[in-house]
Coordinates of C-alpha atoms in Angstrom, one line a residue:
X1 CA 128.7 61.7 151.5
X2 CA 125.8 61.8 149.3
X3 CA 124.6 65.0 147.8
X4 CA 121.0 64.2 147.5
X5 CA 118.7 66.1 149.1
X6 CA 116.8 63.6 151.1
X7 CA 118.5 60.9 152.0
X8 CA 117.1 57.2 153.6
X9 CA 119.1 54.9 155.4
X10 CA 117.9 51.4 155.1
X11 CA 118.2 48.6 158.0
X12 CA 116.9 45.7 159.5
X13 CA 116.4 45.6 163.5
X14 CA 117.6 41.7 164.0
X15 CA 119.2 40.7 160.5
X16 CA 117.7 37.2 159.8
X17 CA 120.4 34.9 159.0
X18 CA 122.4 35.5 162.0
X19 CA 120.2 36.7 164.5
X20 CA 122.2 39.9 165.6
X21 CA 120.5 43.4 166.0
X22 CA 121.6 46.5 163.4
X23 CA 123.3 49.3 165.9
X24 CA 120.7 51.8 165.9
X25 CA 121.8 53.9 168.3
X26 CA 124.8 55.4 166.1
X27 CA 122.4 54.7 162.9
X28 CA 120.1 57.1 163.8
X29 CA 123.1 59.3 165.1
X30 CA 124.4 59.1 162.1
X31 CA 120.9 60.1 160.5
X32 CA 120.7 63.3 162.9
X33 CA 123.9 64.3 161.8
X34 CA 123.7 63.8 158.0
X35 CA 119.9 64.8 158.0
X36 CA 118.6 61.8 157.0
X37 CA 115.5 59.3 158.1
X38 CA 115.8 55.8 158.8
X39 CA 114.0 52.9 157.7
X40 CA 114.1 50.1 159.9
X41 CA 112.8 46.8 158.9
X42 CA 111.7 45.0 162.4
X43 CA 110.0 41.6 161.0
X44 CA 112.2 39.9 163.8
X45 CA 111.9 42.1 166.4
X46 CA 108.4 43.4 166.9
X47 CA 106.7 41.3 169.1
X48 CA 110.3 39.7 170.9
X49 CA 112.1 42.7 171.9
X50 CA 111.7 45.5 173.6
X51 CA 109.2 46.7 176.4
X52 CA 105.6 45.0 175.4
X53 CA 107.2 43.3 172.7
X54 CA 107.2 46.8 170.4
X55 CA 110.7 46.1 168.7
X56 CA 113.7 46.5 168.2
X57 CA 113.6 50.6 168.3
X58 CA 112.2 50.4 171.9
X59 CA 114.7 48.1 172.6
X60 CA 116.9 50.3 172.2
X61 CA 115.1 53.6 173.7
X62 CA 114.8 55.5 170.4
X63 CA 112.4 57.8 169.5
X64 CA 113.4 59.9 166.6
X65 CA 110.4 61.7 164.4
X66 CA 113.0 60.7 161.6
X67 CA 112.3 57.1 161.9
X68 CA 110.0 54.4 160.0
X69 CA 109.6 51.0 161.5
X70 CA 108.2 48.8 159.6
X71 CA 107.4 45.0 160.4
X72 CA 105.5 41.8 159.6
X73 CA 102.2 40.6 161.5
X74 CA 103.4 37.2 160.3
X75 CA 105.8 36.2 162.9
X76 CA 105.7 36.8 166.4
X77 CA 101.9 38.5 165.6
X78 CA 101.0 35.5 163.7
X79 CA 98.3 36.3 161.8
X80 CA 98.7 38.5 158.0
X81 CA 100.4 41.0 156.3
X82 CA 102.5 44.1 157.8
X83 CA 102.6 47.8 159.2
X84 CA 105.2 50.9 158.9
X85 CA 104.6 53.2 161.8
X86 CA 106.3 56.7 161.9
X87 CA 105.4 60.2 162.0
X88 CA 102.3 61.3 161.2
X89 CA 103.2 63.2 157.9
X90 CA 105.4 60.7 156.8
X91 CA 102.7 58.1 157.1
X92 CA 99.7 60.1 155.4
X93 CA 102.5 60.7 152.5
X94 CA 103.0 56.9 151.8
X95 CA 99.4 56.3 152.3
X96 CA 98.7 58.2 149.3
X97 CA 101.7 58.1 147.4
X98 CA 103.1 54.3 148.0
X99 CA 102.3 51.7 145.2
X100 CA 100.7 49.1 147.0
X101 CA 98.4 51.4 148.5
X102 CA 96.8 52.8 145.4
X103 CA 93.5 51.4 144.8
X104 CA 94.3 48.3 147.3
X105 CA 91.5 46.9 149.4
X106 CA 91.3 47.4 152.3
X107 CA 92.2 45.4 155.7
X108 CA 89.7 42.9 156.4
X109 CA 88.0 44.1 160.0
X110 CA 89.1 40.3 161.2
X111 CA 92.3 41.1 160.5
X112 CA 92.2 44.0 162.6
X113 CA 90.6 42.1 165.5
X114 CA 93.4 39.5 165.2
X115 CA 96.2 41.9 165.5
X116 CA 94.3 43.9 168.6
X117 CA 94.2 40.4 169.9
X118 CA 97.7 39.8 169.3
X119 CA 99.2 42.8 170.6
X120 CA 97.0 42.5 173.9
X121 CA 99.2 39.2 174.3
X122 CA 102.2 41.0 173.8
X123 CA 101.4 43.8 176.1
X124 CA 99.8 41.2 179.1
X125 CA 101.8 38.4 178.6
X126 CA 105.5 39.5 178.7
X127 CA 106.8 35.6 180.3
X128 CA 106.2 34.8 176.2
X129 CA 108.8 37.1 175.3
X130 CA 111.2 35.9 178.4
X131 CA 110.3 32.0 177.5
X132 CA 112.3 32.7 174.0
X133 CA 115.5 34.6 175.7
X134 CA 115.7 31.4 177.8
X135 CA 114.8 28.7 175.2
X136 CA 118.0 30.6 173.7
X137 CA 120.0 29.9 176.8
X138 CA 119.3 26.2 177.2
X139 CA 120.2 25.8 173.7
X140 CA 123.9 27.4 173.2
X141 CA 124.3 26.3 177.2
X142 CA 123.0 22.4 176.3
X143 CA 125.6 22.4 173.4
X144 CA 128.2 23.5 175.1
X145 CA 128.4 21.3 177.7
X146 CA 127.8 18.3 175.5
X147 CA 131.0 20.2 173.7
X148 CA 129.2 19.9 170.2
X149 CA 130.1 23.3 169.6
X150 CA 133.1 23.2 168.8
X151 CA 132.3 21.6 165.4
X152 CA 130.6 25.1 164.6
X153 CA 130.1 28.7 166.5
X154 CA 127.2 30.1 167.4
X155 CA 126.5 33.6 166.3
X156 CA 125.9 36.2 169.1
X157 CA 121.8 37.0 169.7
X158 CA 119.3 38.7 171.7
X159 CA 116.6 37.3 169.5
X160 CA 114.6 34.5 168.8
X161 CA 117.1 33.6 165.6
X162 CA 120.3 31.7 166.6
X163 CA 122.4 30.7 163.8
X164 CA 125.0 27.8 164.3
X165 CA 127.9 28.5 161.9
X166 CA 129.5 25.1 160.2
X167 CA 131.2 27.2 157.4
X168 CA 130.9 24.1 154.7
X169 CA 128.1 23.7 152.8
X170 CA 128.3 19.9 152.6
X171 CA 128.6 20.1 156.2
X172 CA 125.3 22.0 156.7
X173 CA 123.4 20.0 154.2
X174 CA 124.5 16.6 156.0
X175 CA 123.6 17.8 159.3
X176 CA 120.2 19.4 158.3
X177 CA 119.1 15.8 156.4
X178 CA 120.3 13.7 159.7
X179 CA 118.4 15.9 162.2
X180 CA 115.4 15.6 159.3
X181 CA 115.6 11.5 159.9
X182 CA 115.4 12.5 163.6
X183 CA 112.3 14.5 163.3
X184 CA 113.9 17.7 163.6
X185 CA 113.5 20.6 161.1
X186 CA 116.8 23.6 161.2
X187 CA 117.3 24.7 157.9
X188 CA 121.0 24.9 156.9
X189 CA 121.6 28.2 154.8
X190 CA 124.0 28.7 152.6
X191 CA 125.5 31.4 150.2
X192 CA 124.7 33.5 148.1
X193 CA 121.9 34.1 151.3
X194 CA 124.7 33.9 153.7
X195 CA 128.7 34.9 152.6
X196 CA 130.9 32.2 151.5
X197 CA 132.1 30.0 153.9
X198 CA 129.5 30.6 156.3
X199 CA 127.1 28.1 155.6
X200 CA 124.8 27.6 159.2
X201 CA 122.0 26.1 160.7
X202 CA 119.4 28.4 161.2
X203 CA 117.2 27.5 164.8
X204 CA 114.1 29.6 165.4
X205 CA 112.9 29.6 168.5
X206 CA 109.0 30.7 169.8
X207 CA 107.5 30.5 173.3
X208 CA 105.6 27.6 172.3
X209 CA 108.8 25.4 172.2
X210 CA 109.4 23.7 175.2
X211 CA 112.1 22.6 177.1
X212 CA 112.0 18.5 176.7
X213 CA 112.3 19.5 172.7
X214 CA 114.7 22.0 173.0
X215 CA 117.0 19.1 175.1
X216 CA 115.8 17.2 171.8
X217 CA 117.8 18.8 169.1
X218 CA 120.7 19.4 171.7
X219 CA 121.3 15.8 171.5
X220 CA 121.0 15.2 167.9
X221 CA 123.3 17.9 167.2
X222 CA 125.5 16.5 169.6
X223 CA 125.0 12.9 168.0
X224 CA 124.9 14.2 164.2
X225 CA 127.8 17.1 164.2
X226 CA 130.5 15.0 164.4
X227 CA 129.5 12.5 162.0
X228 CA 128.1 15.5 159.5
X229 CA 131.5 16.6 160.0
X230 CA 134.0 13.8 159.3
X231 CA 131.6 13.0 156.3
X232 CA 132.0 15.9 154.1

């Protein structure tokens, strides 16, 4: 509907508090048809999804000469600072025009190395990425069958985000400083970062996690949602 004459649709590839990936399939059909690009911020997607870990795009099989993907090295790269890849006109543009690249130094050459090192992982190691989908499993399958989850729901994911909805803030808070005690960090989130009434614990999940500590928290949120519960 809008009559401007270039026109950017905004997006993240796994949106962060609930772990579920943006639709970009009809997003960037939507783009073709309205002649618009797409910006797509992939801070939790690159390095988890996707063939050799390059996002949530290739996830999906997109690629569009209308689309940006942008996305942290801090994460699953785990190193410093960030990229926006796209076409080569569009990159040249904001390598001149964007704000934060006028008269900024440059990227340290160890840095560089770090990332080369880090994508080399991505590309030769792809059981890292497959170690997180099933982390993932274990978790939602552990709490299940202890029947914990029915104090809360868990929020559908293909990432390495899972977000366990309580929907009271008291509720979050109480279970967040019980699983502290234990020796647990999940942060609860609550609104405005998440809508009313959705308050959740937030688990993120990495290939370095392993199973004995993943059975870990399954128990203490068996052992502390009921109580977190009938408390508030």
């Amino acid at each position: 509907a809008s009559p401007a004459r270039r026109k950017l649709i905004l997006t993240d590839g796994v949106f962060s508090m609930d772990g579920d990936l943006a639709p970009l399939p009809q997003i960037v059909a939507a783009a073709e048809r309205h002649d618009a690009l797409v910006l797509v911020d992939d801070a939790h997607g690159f390095g988890v999804l996707g063939p050799d870990g390059a996002g949530t795009l290739a996830y999906f099989g997109i690629d569009s000469p209308r689309v940006l993907q942008m996305g942290t090295l801090g994460k699953a790269a785990g190193v410093h600072g960030a990229f926006v890849a796209g076409p080569d006109a569009a990159i040249r543009w904001l390598a001149q025009r964007a704000r934060s690249y006028v008269f900024a130094t440059a990227t340290p050459p160890m840095l560089a190395a770090a990332v080369r090192a880090s994508l080399q992982l991505m590309r030769d190691e792809p059981d890292r990425r497959a170690r997180v989908v099933a982390l993932g499993a274990r978790l939602r399958d552990g709490l299940a069958r202890t029947g914990a989850s029915r104090v809360g729901h868990w929020l559908p994911s293909a990432s390495a985000v899972h977000a366990l909805v309580l929907g009271d803030n008291a509720v979050a808070m109480a279970t967040m400083r019980a699983l502290w005690d234990r020796g647990l960090w999940v942060p609860a989130i609550r609104p405005p970062t998440v809508p009313a009434g959705t308050a959740r614990l937030r688990v993120s999940l990495t290939a370095a996690h392993t199973d004995a500590q993943v059975d870990r928290l399954v128990d203490a949120l068996a052992a502390v949602l009921p109580c977190a519960r009938a408390a508030a």
